[in-house]
Coordinates of C-alpha atoms (C1' of nucleotides) in Angstrom, one line a residue:
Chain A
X789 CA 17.5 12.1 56.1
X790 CA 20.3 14.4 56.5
X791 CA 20.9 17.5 56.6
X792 CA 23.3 17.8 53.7
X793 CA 20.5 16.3 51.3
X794 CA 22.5 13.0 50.8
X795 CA 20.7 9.8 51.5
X796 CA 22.2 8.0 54.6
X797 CA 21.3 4.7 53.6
X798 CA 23.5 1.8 52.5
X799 CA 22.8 0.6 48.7
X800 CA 20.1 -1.7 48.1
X801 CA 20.2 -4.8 49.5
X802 CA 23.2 -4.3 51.4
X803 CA 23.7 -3.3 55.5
X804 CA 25.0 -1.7 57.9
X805 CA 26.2 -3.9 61.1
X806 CA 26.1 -2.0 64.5
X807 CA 27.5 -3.0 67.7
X808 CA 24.5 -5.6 68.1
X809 CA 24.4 -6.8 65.3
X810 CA 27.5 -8.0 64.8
X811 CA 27.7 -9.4 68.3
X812 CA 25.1 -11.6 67.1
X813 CA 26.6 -12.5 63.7
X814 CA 30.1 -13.4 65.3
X815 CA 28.1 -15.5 67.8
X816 CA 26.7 -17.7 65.1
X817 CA 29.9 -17.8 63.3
X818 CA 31.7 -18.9 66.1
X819 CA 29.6 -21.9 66.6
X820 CA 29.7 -22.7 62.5
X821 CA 33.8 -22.7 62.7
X822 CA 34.1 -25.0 65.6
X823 CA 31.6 -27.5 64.3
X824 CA 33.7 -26.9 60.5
X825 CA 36.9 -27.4 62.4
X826 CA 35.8 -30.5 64.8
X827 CA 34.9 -31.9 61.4
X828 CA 38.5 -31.6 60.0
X829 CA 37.3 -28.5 57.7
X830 CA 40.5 -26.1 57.1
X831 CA 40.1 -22.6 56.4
X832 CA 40.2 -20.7 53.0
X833 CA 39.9 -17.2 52.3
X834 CA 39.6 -15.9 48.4
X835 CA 39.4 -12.8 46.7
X836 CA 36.0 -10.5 46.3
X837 CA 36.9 -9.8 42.9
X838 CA 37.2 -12.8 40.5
X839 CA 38.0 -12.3 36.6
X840 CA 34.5 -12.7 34.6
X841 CA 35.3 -15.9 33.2
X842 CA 35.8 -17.7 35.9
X843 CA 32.6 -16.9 37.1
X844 CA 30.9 -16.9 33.8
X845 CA 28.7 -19.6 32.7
X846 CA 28.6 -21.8 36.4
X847 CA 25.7 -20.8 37.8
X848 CA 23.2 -21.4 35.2
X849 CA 21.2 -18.5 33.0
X850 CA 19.9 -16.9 35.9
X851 CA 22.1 -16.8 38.1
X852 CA 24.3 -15.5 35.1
X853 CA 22.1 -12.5 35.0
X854 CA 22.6 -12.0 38.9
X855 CA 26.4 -11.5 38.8
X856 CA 27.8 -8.5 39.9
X857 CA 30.1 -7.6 37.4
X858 CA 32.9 -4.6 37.2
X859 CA 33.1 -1.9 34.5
X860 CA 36.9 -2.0 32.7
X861 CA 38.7 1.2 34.5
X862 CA 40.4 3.9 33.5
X863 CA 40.0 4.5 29.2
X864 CA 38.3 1.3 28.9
X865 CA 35.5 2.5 31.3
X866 CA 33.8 4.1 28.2
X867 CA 33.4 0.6 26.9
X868 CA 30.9 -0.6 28.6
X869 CA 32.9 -4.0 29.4
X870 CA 33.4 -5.9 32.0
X871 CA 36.0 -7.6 32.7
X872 CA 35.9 -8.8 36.9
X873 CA 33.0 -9.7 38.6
X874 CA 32.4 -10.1 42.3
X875 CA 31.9 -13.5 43.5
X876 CA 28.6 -15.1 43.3
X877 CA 29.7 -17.8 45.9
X878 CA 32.5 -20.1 47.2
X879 CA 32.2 -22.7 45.7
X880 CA 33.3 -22.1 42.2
X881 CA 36.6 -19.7 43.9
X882 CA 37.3 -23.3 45.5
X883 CA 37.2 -24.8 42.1
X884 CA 39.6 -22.4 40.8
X885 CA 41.9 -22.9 43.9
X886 CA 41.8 -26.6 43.7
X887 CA 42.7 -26.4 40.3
X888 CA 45.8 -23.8 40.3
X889 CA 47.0 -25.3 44.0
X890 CA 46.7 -29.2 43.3
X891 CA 50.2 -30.2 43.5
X892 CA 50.0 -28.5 47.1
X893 CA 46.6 -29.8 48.7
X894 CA 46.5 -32.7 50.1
X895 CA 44.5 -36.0 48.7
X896 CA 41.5 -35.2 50.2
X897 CA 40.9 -31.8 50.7
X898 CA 38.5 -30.5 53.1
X899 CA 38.2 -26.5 53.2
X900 CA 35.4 -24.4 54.8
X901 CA 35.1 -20.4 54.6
X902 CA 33.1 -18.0 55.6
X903 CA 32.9 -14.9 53.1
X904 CA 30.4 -12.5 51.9
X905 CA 28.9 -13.3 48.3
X906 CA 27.1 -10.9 46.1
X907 CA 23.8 -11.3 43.7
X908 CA 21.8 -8.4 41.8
X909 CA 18.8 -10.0 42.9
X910 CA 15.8 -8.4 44.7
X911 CA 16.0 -8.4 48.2
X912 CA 13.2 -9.7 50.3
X913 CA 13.3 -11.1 53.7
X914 CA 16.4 -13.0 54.2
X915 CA 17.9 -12.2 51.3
X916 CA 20.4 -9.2 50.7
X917 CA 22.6 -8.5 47.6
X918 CA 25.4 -9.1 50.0
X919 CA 25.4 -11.8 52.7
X920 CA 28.1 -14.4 53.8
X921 CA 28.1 -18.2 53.1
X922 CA 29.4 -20.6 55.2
X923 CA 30.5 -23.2 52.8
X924 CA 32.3 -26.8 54.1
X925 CA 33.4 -28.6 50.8
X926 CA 35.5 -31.9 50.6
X927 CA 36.8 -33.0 47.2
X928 CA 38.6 -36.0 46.0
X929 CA 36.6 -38.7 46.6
X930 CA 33.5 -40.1 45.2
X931 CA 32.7 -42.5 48.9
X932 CA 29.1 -41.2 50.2
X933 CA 30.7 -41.0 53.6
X934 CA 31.6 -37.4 52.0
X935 CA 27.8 -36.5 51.4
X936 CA 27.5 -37.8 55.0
X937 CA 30.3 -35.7 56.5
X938 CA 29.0 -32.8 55.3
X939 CA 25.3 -33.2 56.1
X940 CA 26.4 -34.3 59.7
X941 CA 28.5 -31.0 59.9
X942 CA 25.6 -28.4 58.8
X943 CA 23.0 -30.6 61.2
X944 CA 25.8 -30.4 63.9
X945 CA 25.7 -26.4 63.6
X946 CA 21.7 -26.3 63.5
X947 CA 21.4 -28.4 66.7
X948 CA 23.8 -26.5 68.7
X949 CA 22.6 -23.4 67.8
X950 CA 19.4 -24.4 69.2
X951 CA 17.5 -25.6 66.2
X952 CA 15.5 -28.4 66.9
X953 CA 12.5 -29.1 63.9
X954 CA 15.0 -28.4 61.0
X955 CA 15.0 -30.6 58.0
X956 CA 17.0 -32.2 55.1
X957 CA 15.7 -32.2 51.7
X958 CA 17.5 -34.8 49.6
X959 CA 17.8 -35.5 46.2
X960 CA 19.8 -36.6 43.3
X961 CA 20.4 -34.6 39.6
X962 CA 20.7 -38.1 38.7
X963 CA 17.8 -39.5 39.5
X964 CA 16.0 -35.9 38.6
X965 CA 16.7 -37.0 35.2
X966 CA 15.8 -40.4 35.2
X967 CA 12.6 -39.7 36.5
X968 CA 11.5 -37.4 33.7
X969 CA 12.6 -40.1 31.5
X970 CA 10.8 -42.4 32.9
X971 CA 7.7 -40.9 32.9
X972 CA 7.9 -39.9 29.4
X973 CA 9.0 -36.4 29.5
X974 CA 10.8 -35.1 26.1
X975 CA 14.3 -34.1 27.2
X976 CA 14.3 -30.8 25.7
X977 CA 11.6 -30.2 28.8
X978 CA 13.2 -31.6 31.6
X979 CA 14.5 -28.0 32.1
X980 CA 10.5 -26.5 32.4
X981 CA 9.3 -29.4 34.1
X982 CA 11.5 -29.3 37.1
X983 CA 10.9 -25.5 37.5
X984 CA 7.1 -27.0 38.2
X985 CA 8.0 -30.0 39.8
X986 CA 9.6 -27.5 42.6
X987 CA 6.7 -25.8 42.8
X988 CA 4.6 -29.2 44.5
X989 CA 4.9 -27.7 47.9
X990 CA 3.6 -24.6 47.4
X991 CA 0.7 -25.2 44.5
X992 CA 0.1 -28.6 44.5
X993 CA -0.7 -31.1 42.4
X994 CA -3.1 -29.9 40.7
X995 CA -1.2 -26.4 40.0
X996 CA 1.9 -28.5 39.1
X997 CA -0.9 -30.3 36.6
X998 CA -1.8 -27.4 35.3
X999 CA 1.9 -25.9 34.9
X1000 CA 2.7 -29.0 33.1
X1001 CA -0.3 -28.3 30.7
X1002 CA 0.9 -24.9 30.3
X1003 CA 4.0 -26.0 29.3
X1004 CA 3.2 -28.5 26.8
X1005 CA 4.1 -31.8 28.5
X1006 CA 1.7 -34.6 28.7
X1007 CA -0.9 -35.3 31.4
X1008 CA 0.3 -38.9 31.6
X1009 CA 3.7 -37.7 32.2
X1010 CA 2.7 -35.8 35.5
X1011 CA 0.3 -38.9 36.5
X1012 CA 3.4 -40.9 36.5
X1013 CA 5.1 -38.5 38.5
X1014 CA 2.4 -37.8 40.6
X1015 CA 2.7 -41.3 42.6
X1016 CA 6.2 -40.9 43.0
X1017 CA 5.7 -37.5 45.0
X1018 CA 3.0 -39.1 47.0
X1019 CA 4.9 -41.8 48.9
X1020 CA 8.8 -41.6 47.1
X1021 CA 9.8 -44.6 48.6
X1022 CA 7.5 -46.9 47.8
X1023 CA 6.8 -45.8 44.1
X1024 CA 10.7 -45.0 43.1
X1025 CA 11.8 -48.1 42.4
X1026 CA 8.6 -49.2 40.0
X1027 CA 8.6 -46.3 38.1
X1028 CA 12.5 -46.4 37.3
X1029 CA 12.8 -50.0 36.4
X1030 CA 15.0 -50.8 33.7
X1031 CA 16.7 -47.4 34.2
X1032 CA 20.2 -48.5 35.4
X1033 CA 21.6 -44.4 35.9
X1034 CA 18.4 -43.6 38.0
X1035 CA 18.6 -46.9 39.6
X1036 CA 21.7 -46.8 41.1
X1037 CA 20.7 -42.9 41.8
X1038 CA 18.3 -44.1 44.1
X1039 CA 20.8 -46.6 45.7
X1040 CA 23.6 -43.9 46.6
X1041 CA 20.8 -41.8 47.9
X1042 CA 19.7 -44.9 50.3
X1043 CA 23.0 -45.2 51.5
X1044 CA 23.7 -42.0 52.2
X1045 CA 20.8 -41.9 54.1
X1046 CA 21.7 -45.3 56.3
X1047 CA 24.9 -43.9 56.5
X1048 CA 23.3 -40.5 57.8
X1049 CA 21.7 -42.6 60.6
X1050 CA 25.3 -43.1 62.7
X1051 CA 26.0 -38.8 62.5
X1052 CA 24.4 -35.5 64.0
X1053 CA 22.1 -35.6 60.6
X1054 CA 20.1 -38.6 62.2
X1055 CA 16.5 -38.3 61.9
X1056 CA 16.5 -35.1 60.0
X1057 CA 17.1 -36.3 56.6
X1058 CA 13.7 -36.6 53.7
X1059 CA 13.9 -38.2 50.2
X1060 CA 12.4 -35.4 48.2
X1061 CA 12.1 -36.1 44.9
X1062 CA 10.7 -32.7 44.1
X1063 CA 13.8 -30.8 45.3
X1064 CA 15.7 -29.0 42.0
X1065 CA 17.8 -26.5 42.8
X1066 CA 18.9 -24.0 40.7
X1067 CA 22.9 -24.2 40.3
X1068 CA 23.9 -25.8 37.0
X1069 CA 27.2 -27.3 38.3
X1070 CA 25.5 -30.1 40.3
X1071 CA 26.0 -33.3 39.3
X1072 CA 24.8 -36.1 42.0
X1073 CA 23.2 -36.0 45.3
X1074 CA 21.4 -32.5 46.3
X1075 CA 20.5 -31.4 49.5
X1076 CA 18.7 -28.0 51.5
X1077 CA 17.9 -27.6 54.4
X1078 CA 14.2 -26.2 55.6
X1079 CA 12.7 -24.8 58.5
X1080 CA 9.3 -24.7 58.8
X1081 CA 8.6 -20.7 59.1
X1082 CA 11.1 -19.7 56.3
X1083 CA 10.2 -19.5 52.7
X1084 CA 13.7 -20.4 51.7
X1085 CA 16.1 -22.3 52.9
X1086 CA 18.7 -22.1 55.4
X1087 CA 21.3 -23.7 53.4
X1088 CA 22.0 -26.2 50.2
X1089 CA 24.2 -28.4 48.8
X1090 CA 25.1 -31.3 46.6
X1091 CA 27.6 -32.9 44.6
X1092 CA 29.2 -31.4 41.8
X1093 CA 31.9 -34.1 40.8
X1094 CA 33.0 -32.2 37.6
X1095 CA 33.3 -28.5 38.3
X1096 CA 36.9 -28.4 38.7
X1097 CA 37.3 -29.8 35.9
X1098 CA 36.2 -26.9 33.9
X1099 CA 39.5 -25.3 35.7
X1100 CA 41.8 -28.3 35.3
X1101 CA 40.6 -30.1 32.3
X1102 CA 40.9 -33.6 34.5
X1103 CA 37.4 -33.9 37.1
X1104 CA 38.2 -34.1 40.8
X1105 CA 34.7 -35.3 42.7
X1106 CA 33.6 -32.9 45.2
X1107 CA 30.9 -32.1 47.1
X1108 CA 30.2 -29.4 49.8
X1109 CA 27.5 -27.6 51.5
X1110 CA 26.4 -23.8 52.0
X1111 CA 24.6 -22.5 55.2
X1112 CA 23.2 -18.8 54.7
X1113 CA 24.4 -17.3 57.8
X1114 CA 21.5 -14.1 57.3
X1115 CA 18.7 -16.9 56.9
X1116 CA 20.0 -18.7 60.7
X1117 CA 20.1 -15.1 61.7
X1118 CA 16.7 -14.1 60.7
X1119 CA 14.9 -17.3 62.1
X1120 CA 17.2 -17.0 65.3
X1121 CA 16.3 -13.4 65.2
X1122 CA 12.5 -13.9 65.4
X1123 CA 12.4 -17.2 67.9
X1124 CA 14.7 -14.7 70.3
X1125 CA 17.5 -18.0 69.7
X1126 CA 19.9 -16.0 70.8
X1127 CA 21.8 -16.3 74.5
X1128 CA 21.8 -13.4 76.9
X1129 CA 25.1 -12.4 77.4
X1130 CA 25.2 -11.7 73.7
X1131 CA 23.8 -7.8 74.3
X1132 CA 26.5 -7.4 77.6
X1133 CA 27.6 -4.2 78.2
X1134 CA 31.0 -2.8 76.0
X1135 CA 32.6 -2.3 79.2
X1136 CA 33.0 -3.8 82.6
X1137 CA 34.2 -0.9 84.5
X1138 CA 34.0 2.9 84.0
X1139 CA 37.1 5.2 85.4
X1140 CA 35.5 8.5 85.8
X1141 CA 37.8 11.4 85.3
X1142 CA 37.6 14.0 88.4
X1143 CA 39.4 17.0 86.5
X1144 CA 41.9 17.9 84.1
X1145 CA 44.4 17.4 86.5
X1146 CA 43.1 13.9 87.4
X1147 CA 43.3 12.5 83.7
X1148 CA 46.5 10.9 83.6
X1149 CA 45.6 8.7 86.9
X1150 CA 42.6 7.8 85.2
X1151 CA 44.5 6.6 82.3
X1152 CA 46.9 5.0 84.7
X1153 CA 44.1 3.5 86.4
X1154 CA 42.1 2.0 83.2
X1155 CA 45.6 0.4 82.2
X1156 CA 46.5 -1.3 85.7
X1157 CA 42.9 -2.9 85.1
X1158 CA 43.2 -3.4 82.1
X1159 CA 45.9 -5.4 82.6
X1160 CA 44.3 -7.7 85.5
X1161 CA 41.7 -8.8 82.6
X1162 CA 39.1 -6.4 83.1
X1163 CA 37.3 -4.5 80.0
X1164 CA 37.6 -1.1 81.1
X1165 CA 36.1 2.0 79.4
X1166 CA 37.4 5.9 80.1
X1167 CA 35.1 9.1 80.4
X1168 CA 36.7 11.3 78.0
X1169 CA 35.9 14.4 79.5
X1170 CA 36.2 15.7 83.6
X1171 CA 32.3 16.1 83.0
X1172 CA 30.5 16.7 86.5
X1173 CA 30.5 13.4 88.4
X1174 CA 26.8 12.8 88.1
X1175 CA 26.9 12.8 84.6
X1176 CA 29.8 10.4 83.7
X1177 CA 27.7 8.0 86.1
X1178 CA 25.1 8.8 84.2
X1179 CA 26.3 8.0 81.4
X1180 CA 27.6 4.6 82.7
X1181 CA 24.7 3.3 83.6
X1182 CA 23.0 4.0 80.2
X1183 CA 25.8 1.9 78.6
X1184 CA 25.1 -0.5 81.5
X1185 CA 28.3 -0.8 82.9
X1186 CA 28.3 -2.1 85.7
X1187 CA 31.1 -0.8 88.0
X1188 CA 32.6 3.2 88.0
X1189 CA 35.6 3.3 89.7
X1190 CA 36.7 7.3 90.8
X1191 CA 39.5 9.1 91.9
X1192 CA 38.8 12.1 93.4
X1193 CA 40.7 14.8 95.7
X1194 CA 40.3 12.5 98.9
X1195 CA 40.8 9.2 97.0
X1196 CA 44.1 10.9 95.3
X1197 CA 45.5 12.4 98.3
X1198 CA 45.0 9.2 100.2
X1199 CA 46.4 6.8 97.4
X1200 CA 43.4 5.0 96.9
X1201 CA 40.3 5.1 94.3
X1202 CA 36.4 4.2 94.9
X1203 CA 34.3 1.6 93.7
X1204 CA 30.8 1.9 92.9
X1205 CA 28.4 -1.1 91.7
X1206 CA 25.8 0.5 89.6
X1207 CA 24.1 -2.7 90.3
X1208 CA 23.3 -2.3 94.1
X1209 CA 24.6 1.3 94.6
X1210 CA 27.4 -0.1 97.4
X1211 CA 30.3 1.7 97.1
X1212 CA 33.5 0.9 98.8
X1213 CA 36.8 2.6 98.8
X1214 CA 40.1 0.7 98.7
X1215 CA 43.7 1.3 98.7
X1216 CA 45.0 1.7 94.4
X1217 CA 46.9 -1.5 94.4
X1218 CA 43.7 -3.3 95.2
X1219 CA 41.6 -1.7 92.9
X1220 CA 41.9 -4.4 89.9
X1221 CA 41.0 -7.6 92.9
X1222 CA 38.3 -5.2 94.2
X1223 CA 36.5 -4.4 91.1
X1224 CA 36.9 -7.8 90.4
X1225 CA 35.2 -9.4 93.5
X1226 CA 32.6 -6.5 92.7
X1227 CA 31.8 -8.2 89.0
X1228 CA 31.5 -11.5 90.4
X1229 CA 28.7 -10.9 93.0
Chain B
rG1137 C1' 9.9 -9.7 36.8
rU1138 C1' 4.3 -9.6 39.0
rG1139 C1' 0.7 -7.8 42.8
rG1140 C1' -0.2 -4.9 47.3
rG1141 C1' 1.2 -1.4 51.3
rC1142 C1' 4.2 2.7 53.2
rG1143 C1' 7.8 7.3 52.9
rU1144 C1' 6.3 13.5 58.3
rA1145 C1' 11.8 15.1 64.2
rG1146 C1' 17.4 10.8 65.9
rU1147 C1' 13.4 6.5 66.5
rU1148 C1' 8.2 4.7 66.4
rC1149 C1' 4.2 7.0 64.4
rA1150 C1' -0.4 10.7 64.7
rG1151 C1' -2.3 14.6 61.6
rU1152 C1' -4.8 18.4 58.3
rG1153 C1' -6.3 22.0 51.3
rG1154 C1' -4.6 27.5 55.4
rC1155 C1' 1.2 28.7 61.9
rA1156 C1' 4.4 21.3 61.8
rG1157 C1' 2.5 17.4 66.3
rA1158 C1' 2.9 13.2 70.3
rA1159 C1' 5.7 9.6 72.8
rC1160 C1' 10.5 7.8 73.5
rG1161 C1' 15.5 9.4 72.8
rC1162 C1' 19.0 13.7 73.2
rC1163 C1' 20.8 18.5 75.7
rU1164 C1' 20.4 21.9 80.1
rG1165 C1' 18.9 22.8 85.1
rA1166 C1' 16.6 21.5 90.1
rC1167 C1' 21.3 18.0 92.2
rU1168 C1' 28.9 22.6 92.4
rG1169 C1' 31.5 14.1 95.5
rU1170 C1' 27.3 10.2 92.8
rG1171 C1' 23.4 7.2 88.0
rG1172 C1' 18.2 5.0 87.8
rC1173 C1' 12.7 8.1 89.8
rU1174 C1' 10.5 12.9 89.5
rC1175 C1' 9.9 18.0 87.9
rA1176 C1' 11.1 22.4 84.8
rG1177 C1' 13.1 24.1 80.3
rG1178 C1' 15.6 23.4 75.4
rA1179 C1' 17.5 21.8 70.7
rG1180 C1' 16.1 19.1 66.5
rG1181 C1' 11.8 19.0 60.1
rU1182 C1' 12.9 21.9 52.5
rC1183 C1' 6.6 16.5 55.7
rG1184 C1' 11.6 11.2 50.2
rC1185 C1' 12.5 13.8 45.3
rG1186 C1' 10.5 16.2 40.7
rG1187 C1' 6.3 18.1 38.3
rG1188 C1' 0.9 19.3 38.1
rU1189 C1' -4.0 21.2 40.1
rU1190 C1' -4.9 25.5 43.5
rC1191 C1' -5.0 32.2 45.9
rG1192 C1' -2.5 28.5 48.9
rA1193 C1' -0.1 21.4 48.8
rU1194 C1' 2.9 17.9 54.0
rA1195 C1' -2.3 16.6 52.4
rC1196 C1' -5.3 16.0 46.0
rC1197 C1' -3.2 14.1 40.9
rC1198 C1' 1.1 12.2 37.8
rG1199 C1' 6.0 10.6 37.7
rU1200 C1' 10.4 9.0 40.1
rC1201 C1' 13.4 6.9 43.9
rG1202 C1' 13.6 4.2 48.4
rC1203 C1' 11.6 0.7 52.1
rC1204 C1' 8.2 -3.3 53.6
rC1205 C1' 4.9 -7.7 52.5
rA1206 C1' 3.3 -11.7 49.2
rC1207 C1' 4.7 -14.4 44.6
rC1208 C1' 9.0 -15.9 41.5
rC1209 C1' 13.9 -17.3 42.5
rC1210 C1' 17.6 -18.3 45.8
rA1211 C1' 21.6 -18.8 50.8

RNA sequence: GUGGGCGUAGUUCAGUGGCAGAACGCCUGACUGUGGCUCAGGAGGUCGCGGGUUCGAUACCCGUCGCCCACCCCA
């Protein structure tokens, strides 16, 4: 509440970062890019603002419904149109930039970024209106080893950011469809019977039954489907006999996951055939990744070896992977993941200011440090002495260094370690090497 | 979109149909060359917003907006 009668707080579903907070994110980040780059992932960066149609018609119906989209300025306001949108993730900008910028990018071209996305959906915990993806994509080849890559990369992240009972859901759109097939369900319900079959985790079998009965699709159908769900690996093949798509589905999904076995994705990775997911634009394997005290996911991904075509009119196979950096910081958040010297103090040493007259030796002072290395904060003010200490210890700076009459007259400046209270006093060339040796105790 | 909970000081929250509270934080002083501890004092609120009931509403009722939790969906 303010004073003035304005609300204070951000728009829904979106945040404000403080000092802590974004310690914390760029910690994360950090570790996401060096795992990206050790992979062979180059940077990309692309606009907030896309036009509408690009977007438009990518995402599915409801993620159509969830796109921020921008009002026509100026005349055209009145309107009502909308012709820009902000971007609902990466991938699809990559699509777009794959597709204008061909001639330029190499054969194989492997691209992460990490950018902020928007959706007009309901926040809830861990999920905001805006919030960044970290996306790793490779396109322009169809070889597993590129489902691989990108699962070991994500699983690479999770483990060094301490995760260690993370897990990979995997799937296949494919095979998605050939198992509704099989079992007998009408195509023009494959779309409501996967909205249930996602729902097995959390209801059941007999909710998923029951949704099925809702829905009009027939109790055999689900019985069929029910084995499969129960132990995948050895039901699969008996149920999709005779189906050559959904067979060989199943066989890219197999390698993948032997393949898997020689990477940081060893061990983690599940054959669910109950995973949907909602994007429209994938085409072959799927993947997300699961931890056991979050509702969501951390992250998802697939294949989607025809989505720059929409762009280019010719397909280029791709596939890529999303991590939601506020979902890793929410679970890293509550398990109190995060290493210690992440909420370090701004400043290493404080240079009080005596008086008025003493403020452009401070400032002198501050710089000579600041040169040796040292992060080095200024009082602003010739505040009483007590008070500027005062004030560094609250910010938890460590060391105060202080030039008063007797150290100015002498040509030297005192050192104090908030620390242990010991206070020394040493000639001003020294001071950088002294308040040094003074950090490292 | 569905169900439930909550909006009171900077923060976390008490509270009552009749003068607006605590703790922590903040400011000042005790302590005019030294922080933490202690003590004394102080500032800070249209009780989310709008309407209704009432002599009187922060409290009761209705609406609205916002936040939180679960579901749905997703990263």
């Amino acid at each position: 509440m303010s004073t003035s009668g304005l609300s204070t707080q951000p728009a829904r579903g979106m945040r404000d970062f403080l000092p802590e907070d974004v310690r914390r994110r760029e910690h994360v980040v950090a570790v996401i890019r060096r795992v990206y780059e050790r992979h062979g992932f180059e940077p990309l960066e692309t606009p907030a603002v896309e036009n509408i149609e690009t977007l438009l018609g990518k995402y599915g119906e409801e993620g159509n419904k969830l796109i921020f989209k921008i009002l026509k300025r100026g005349e055209q306001e009145a309107s009502g149109q909308a012709d820009l949108a902000l971007r609902y993730d990466l991938t699809v900008p990559l699509a777009r930039v794959v597709a204008a910028y061909q001639a330029k990018l190499p054969k194989f071209f492997k691209r992460y970024q990490i950018q902020p996305v928007w959706r007009a959906d309901r926040p809830a915990r861990g999920r905001f209106r805006e919030f960044y993806q970290c996306d790793i994509d490779a396109l322009g080849s169809t070889s597993p080893v590129v489902d691989v890559e990108v699962l070991s990369a994500v699983s690479e992240v999770l483990t060094e950011l301490g995760f260690t009972d993370f897990a990979v859901r995997l799937n296949h759109r494919v095979l998605l469809t050939a198992m509704l097939e099989s079992a007998g369900v009408a195509p023009e319900q494959h779309g409501e019977a996967l909205v249930a079959l996602d729902k097995l985790d959390k209801i059941g079998a007999e909710g998923v039954a029951g949704e099925f009965g809702a829905r009009g699709i027939s109790a055999a159908a689900f019985e069929r489907l029910q084995k499969v769900f129960d132990a995948p690996e050895a039901n699969l093949r008996s149920l999709l006999a005779g189906h050559t798509a959904g067979t060989s589905a199943l066989d890219e999904l197999a390698i993948i996951m032997g393949l898997a076995e020689s990477t940081a994705a060893a061990g983690r990775i599940r054959l669910d055939p109950s995973l949907a997911r909602g994007l429209s634009y994938y085409t072959g394997a799927i993947m997300e990744i699961q931890v056991p005290d979050l509702a969501g996911s951390l992250g998802g991904g697939g294949r989607y070896d025809n989505l720059v075509g929409m762009f280019l009119g010719r397909d280029v196979p791709a596939c890529g992977f999303s991590l939601g950096l506020e979902r890793i910081l929410v679970v890293m958040g509550e398990r109190e993941m995060f290493p210690k010297g992440l909420d370090a103090a701004a400043a290493e040493v404080l240079v009080t200011i005596w008086n008025e007259d003493a403020r452009a030796d401070a400032l002198a002072l501050a710089g000579d440090l600041r040169h040796a290395g040292l992060r080095v904060d200024i009082y602003p003010d010739a505040d009483k002495i007590g008070k500027q200490l005062k004030y560094a210890s609250s910010r938890q700076v460590p060391v105060v260094a202080v030039i008063g009459d007797e150290e100015r007259a002498s040509g030297k400046v005192s050192l104090k370690d908030l620390r242990s209270g010991a206070q020394q006093t040493v000639p001003r060339a020294e001071a950088a090497d002294a308040a040094g040796r003074i950090l490292k105790a």
